[in-house]
XYZ file of C-alpha atoms in Angstrom:
392
model
C 0.003 -0.002 0.001
C 1.562 3.276 -1.157
C 1.578 6.281 1.191
C 0.381 9.705 0.142
C 3.040 12.459 0.358
C 1.275 14.127 3.301
C 1.179 10.822 5.183
C 4.861 10.296 4.453
C 5.625 13.737 5.903
C 3.564 12.983 9.022
C 5.373 9.692 9.463
C 8.730 11.429 9.060
C 7.777 14.061 11.646
C 6.686 11.420 14.172
C 9.937 9.566 13.650
C 12.000 12.706 14.258
C 10.003 13.847 17.289
C 10.096 10.332 18.720
C 13.883 10.537 19.119
C 14.672 14.199 19.894
C 18.294 13.597 20.952
C 19.168 11.928 17.663
C 17.400 14.692 15.743
C 19.190 17.443 17.656
C 22.612 15.846 17.150
C 21.994 15.492 13.420
C 20.817 19.098 13.081
C 23.781 20.262 15.187
C 26.260 18.694 12.770
C 24.627 20.538 9.893
C 24.445 23.738 11.938
C 28.187 23.758 12.582
C 29.086 23.083 8.968
C 26.708 25.675 7.530
C 27.815 28.223 10.128
C 31.380 27.880 8.873
C 30.306 28.126 5.223
C 28.022 31.102 5.826
C 30.687 32.890 7.879
C 33.188 32.351 5.064
C 30.810 33.883 2.531
C 30.074 36.851 4.793
C 33.772 37.511 5.382
C 34.302 37.448 1.635
C 31.462 39.898 0.948
C 32.477 42.275 3.732
C 36.094 42.145 2.547
C 35.029 43.108 -0.967
C 32.871 45.928 0.401
C 35.719 47.240 2.576
C 38.115 47.233 -0.379
C 35.520 48.931 -2.611
C 34.890 51.598 0.046
C 38.592 52.347 0.379
C 39.074 52.449 -3.384
C 36.183 54.908 -3.685
C 38.095 57.440 -1.565
C 41.216 57.161 -3.733
C 42.111 58.340 -7.148
C 41.663 55.612 -9.777
C 44.261 52.859 -9.330
C 47.258 53.868 -11.393
C 50.999 53.329 -11.523
C 53.548 56.149 -11.522
C 56.858 55.870 -13.341
C 59.814 58.259 -13.355
C 63.601 58.184 -13.946
C 65.833 57.958 -10.888
C 68.211 60.788 -10.037
C 71.684 59.902 -11.331
C 74.471 61.537 -13.370
C 73.371 62.200 -16.949
C 69.799 61.350 -16.033
C 67.551 61.155 -19.078
C 64.417 63.253 -19.327
C 61.247 61.629 -20.560
C 59.512 63.113 -23.591
C 56.085 62.849 -25.168
C 57.509 60.240 -27.564
C 58.150 57.962 -24.600
C 54.473 58.089 -23.678
C 53.559 57.043 -27.208
C 56.210 54.307 -27.035
C 54.626 52.810 -23.907
C 51.075 53.259 -25.156
C 51.829 51.115 -28.203
C 53.478 48.308 -26.223
C 51.437 47.837 -23.059
C 48.466 45.468 -23.388
C 45.739 46.115 -20.844
C 46.535 49.838 -20.651
C 43.376 51.930 -20.432
C 44.921 55.380 -20.223
C 48.330 57.036 -19.979
C 49.228 60.620 -19.136
C 52.121 62.715 -17.908
C 52.682 65.433 -15.373
C 55.269 67.856 -14.089
C 55.247 69.032 -10.503
C 55.673 72.748 -11.115
C 56.071 73.763 -7.469
C 54.339 74.201 -4.136
C 53.290 77.779 -3.713
C 50.544 80.044 -2.454
C 47.557 80.901 -4.594
C 45.555 84.084 -4.090
C 42.003 85.164 -4.795
C 41.248 88.713 -3.663
C 42.167 88.676 0.039
C 42.166 84.886 0.399
C 45.409 82.900 0.260
C 45.959 79.152 0.444
C 48.925 76.799 -0.053
C 48.742 74.576 -3.103
C 50.680 72.234 -5.355
C 50.859 73.419 -8.957
C 50.872 70.475 -11.359
C 51.197 70.631 -15.141
C 49.276 67.797 -16.791
C 48.523 66.350 -20.206
C 44.955 66.215 -21.466
C 44.094 62.671 -20.295
C 45.358 63.221 -16.745
C 41.955 63.534 -15.050
C 40.718 60.307 -16.610
C 43.953 58.449 -15.860
C 43.856 59.399 -12.194
C 40.067 59.206 -11.856
C 39.427 62.761 -10.668
C 35.819 63.590 -11.629
C 34.927 67.169 -12.544
C 32.197 68.362 -10.162
C 31.895 71.929 -11.480
C 32.817 73.619 -14.722
C 34.707 71.617 -17.323
C 37.886 69.714 -18.028
C 40.748 70.948 -20.178
C 40.006 71.016 -23.912
C 42.219 70.559 -26.944
C 41.862 74.299 -27.575
C 43.300 75.050 -24.115
C 46.458 73.168 -25.088
C 46.662 74.441 -28.659
C 46.224 78.089 -27.604
C 48.389 77.893 -24.432
C 45.525 79.300 -22.388
C 46.264 80.293 -18.761
C 43.356 78.261 -17.402
C 43.350 76.065 -14.313
C 41.375 73.311 -12.670
C 41.398 73.263 -8.878
C 40.277 70.602 -6.453
C 37.373 71.112 -4.057
C 39.726 71.513 -1.075
C 41.420 74.515 -2.661
C 38.064 75.818 -3.904
C 36.682 75.778 -0.364
C 39.767 77.540 1.008
C 39.663 80.334 -1.583
C 35.988 80.735 -2.400
C 34.031 79.220 0.461
C 30.531 78.586 -0.872
C 30.912 80.969 -3.821
C 31.133 79.729 -7.413
C 34.809 79.641 -8.493
C 34.155 79.079 -12.208
C 35.375 82.019 -14.281
C 37.179 83.672 -11.368
C 40.754 84.938 -11.721
C 43.356 83.676 -9.268
C 47.108 84.247 -8.951
C 49.936 81.767 -8.401
C 53.529 83.027 -8.475
C 52.121 86.347 -9.690
C 50.754 84.582 -12.775
C 47.028 85.118 -13.390
C 44.853 82.113 -14.198
C 41.157 81.645 -14.893
C 39.393 78.800 -13.078
C 37.488 76.629 -15.570
C 36.794 73.551 -13.452
C 36.709 71.981 -10.010
C 37.504 68.313 -9.392
C 36.654 66.148 -6.419
C 39.425 65.915 -3.844
C 40.485 62.298 -3.573
C 43.262 60.591 -1.666
C 46.347 60.066 -3.803
C 47.626 57.380 -1.443
C 46.975 56.419 2.190
C 47.505 59.955 3.536
C 45.069 62.848 3.681
C 46.080 65.733 1.381
C 47.641 68.562 3.369
C 46.974 71.151 0.677
C 44.818 71.694 -2.365
C 45.891 71.059 -5.926
C 46.021 73.426 -8.888
C 46.268 71.899 -12.364
C 47.563 73.768 -15.393
C 48.025 72.485 -18.928
C 51.385 71.002 -19.829
C 51.358 73.232 -22.924
C 51.139 76.413 -20.856
C 53.803 75.102 -18.469
C 56.118 74.387 -21.400
C 55.555 77.901 -22.732
C 56.409 79.385 -19.317
C 59.543 77.315 -18.723
C 60.743 76.673 -22.260
C 61.014 72.944 -21.469
C 59.147 70.064 -23.075
C 60.259 67.127 -20.935
C 57.963 65.000 -18.787
C 58.507 64.598 -15.054
C 56.599 61.351 -14.532
C 54.126 59.102 -16.279
C 50.804 57.808 -14.963
C 49.453 54.452 -16.199
C 45.887 53.270 -15.602
C 45.036 49.632 -16.448
C 41.610 48.285 -17.319
C 41.683 45.885 -14.382
C 42.969 46.333 -10.849
C 44.690 42.939 -10.912
C 46.909 44.162 -13.768
C 48.128 47.270 -11.943
C 51.401 45.952 -10.530
C 52.195 44.014 -13.708
C 51.653 47.007 -15.989
C 53.943 49.170 -13.847
C 56.685 46.545 -13.950
C 56.300 46.086 -17.707
C 56.528 49.840 -18.299
C 59.672 50.061 -16.167
C 61.273 47.179 -18.073
C 60.410 48.723 -21.456
C 61.953 52.068 -20.523
C 65.099 50.408 -19.168
C 65.468 48.651 -22.513
C 64.873 51.951 -24.303
C 67.400 53.805 -22.120
C 70.224 51.388 -21.138
C 71.973 52.420 -17.932
C 69.089 54.589 -16.711
C 67.261 53.322 -13.658
C 63.564 53.958 -13.098
C 61.243 53.832 -10.126
C 57.593 52.903 -10.188
C 54.881 52.701 -7.548
C 51.115 52.602 -7.448
C 48.677 54.631 -5.390
C 46.770 51.653 -3.936
C 49.641 49.425 -2.837
C 48.393 49.296 0.755
C 44.892 48.352 -0.424
C 46.273 45.578 -2.620
C 48.199 44.208 0.360
C 45.064 44.320 2.507
C 43.066 42.599 -0.228
C 45.647 39.811 -0.407
C 45.473 39.278 3.363
C 41.668 39.180 3.223
C 41.794 36.686 0.352
C 44.067 34.388 2.346
C 41.750 34.711 5.344
C 38.714 33.846 3.225
C 40.501 30.820 1.766
C 41.469 29.604 5.226
C 37.884 29.982 6.408
C 36.670 28.181 3.288
C 38.928 25.243 4.154
C 37.577 25.246 7.714
C 34.027 25.392 6.350
C 34.643 22.465 4.006
C 36.096 20.395 6.844
C 33.175 21.326 9.106
C 30.694 20.285 6.416
C 32.561 17.023 5.902
C 32.525 16.305 9.634
C 28.843 17.197 9.742
C 28.159 14.849 6.841
C 30.029 11.996 8.535
C 28.046 12.676 11.705
C 24.762 12.561 9.817
C 25.762 9.309 8.121
C 26.723 7.693 11.445
C 23.508 8.760 13.135
C 21.400 7.591 10.195
C 23.181 4.211 10.184
C 22.469 3.859 13.897
C 18.864 4.848 13.237
C 18.506 2.167 10.567
C 19.912 -0.446 12.957
C 17.567 0.627 15.773
C 14.528 0.612 13.493
C 15.154 -2.680 11.719
C 11.993 -4.253 13.140
C 9.928 -1.162 12.279
C 11.229 -1.268 8.722
C 10.441 -4.981 8.471
C 6.906 -4.444 9.768
C 6.260 -1.583 7.332
C 7.560 -3.676 4.442
C 5.360 -6.577 5.568
C 2.196 -4.456 5.442
C 2.941 -3.062 1.991
C 5.503 -0.226 2.180
C 7.738 -0.130 -0.892
C 11.516 0.077 -0.885
C 11.253 3.522 -2.439
C 9.049 4.771 0.421
C 11.490 3.482 3.025
C 14.383 5.146 1.227
C 12.524 8.428 0.713
C 11.529 8.572 4.386
C 15.121 8.345 5.617
C 16.320 10.873 3.062
C 13.415 13.155 3.984
C 14.340 12.943 7.667
C 17.899 14.022 6.913
C 16.663 16.746 4.556
C 14.315 18.255 7.144
C 16.999 18.204 9.838
C 19.500 19.741 7.397
C 16.978 22.426 6.492
C 16.370 23.311 10.143
C 20.087 23.277 10.985
C 20.915 25.342 7.895
C 18.272 28.001 8.546
C 19.344 28.340 12.179
C 22.994 28.631 11.113
C 22.233 31.328 8.518
C 20.138 33.299 11.023
C 22.865 33.016 13.675
C 25.640 34.140 11.340
C 23.496 36.999 10.028
C 22.786 38.239 13.564
C 26.416 38.020 14.657
C 27.674 39.645 11.463
C 25.168 42.469 11.792
C 26.259 43.139 15.381
C 29.963 43.067 14.470
C 29.400 45.283 11.424
C 27.577 47.892 13.511
C 30.220 47.757 16.231
C 33.158 48.262 13.867
C 31.305 50.313 11.220
C 31.774 47.723 8.498
C 29.660 47.683 5.319
C 27.173 44.802 5.482
C 23.816 43.827 4.086
C 22.059 40.480 3.957
C 22.920 38.645 0.750
C 20.272 36.219 -0.476
C 22.714 34.524 -2.834
C 25.090 33.678 0.013
C 22.194 32.370 2.098
C 21.036 30.214 -0.816
C 24.533 28.789 -1.296
C 24.867 28.027 2.421
C 21.421 26.420 2.587
C 22.127 24.482 -0.596
C 25.327 23.129 0.927
C 23.359 22.033 3.999
C 20.787 20.165 1.928
C 23.476 18.631 -0.278
C 25.374 17.319 2.728
C 22.188 16.046 4.357
C 20.936 14.219 1.284
C 24.396 12.945 0.334
C 25.196 11.652 3.816
C 21.820 9.956 4.224
C 21.724 8.255 0.838
C 23.793 5.183 1.754
C 21.946 4.519 5.063
C 18.596 5.085 3.317
C 19.554 2.669 0.559
C 20.590 0.125 3.177
C 17.254 0.548 4.974
C 15.304 0.027 1.760
C 17.117 -3.257 1.083
C 16.347 -4.862 4.464
C 14.535 -8.178 4.073
C 11.243 -7.921 6.017
C 11.212 -11.603 7.054
C 14.746 -11.458 8.467
C 13.994 -8.129 10.135
C 10.920 -9.494 11.941
C 12.692 -12.738 12.824
C 15.623 -10.831 14.343
C 13.193 -8.895 16.507
């Protein structure tokens, strides 16, 4: 006589509630394994969010390259930028700059310290400095050697307060400039900027100084993972181009990359712990289910004798493990979520519940439960009813 699904569920529930200690131990094994898996996923997501938050405060990840000071030091030219641009795969943008000087800039009766930097046209894109007011430099600014400047919001606040700086005339080293744009102030590295920044065109700087060399080169890759490699490749290419000249290169997110590597290693270690915990939980489920089959041999024989099929016996045992895995998994996910939320609030970490992570964790719980119970369930379904009743 075949059982209806609802009757099979009722029978499974009575079996589980009839032996609460066995049920709790089985669910506990799943709980521990899923807790480790869920915690691993949460650490990974929080790590990514922390890295993304730190990157958002920085200029776009880019490498800087410049010749070392030495006798007969070479001076980079625009041709060298073109040389690198043609030979670096994965390069999104390249630009150059010259640090003109640190000086004071004046607007009416307001004075503020600033760094004057001469840049090529792609500089703002290469370094990821978004224009928040006015405009960027145009090709006409370079072609006509216009005395126009772009200032960052820190310098704008120091000179103009809440007033609109666009179109205003300021002075640096007694040279008048017209403000055409304001860019967001971003961290260049891991230190807060001590002064604002004033950008002029490299063309105007060359006209003022009579020099056309390039102080340093900025390289922005398409992908963050290529940042260190692209800096090293550029350094190697220039050393081949200029034998005997040494170069230095660094990137503006080196500390973040180091932190990301540490977090990756931590996540991998936790993943290994989670896998071991799931394996131990699965072994525990299998042992408990085997013991359950042995204890219930007579019950299985009686059910087979009155018409239960092998498939029903097998499904019941798998269903028991599935329900216990489901309960243990849900409790583990809820526990990890609560603890993570408390820790995130305490240490001001970015966190939000991720349904995908919860689904993966719950899926792992069900997979372990079903997988670990399959062999005992198969064994139960193959018990001979006559021998089972005779043994009783």
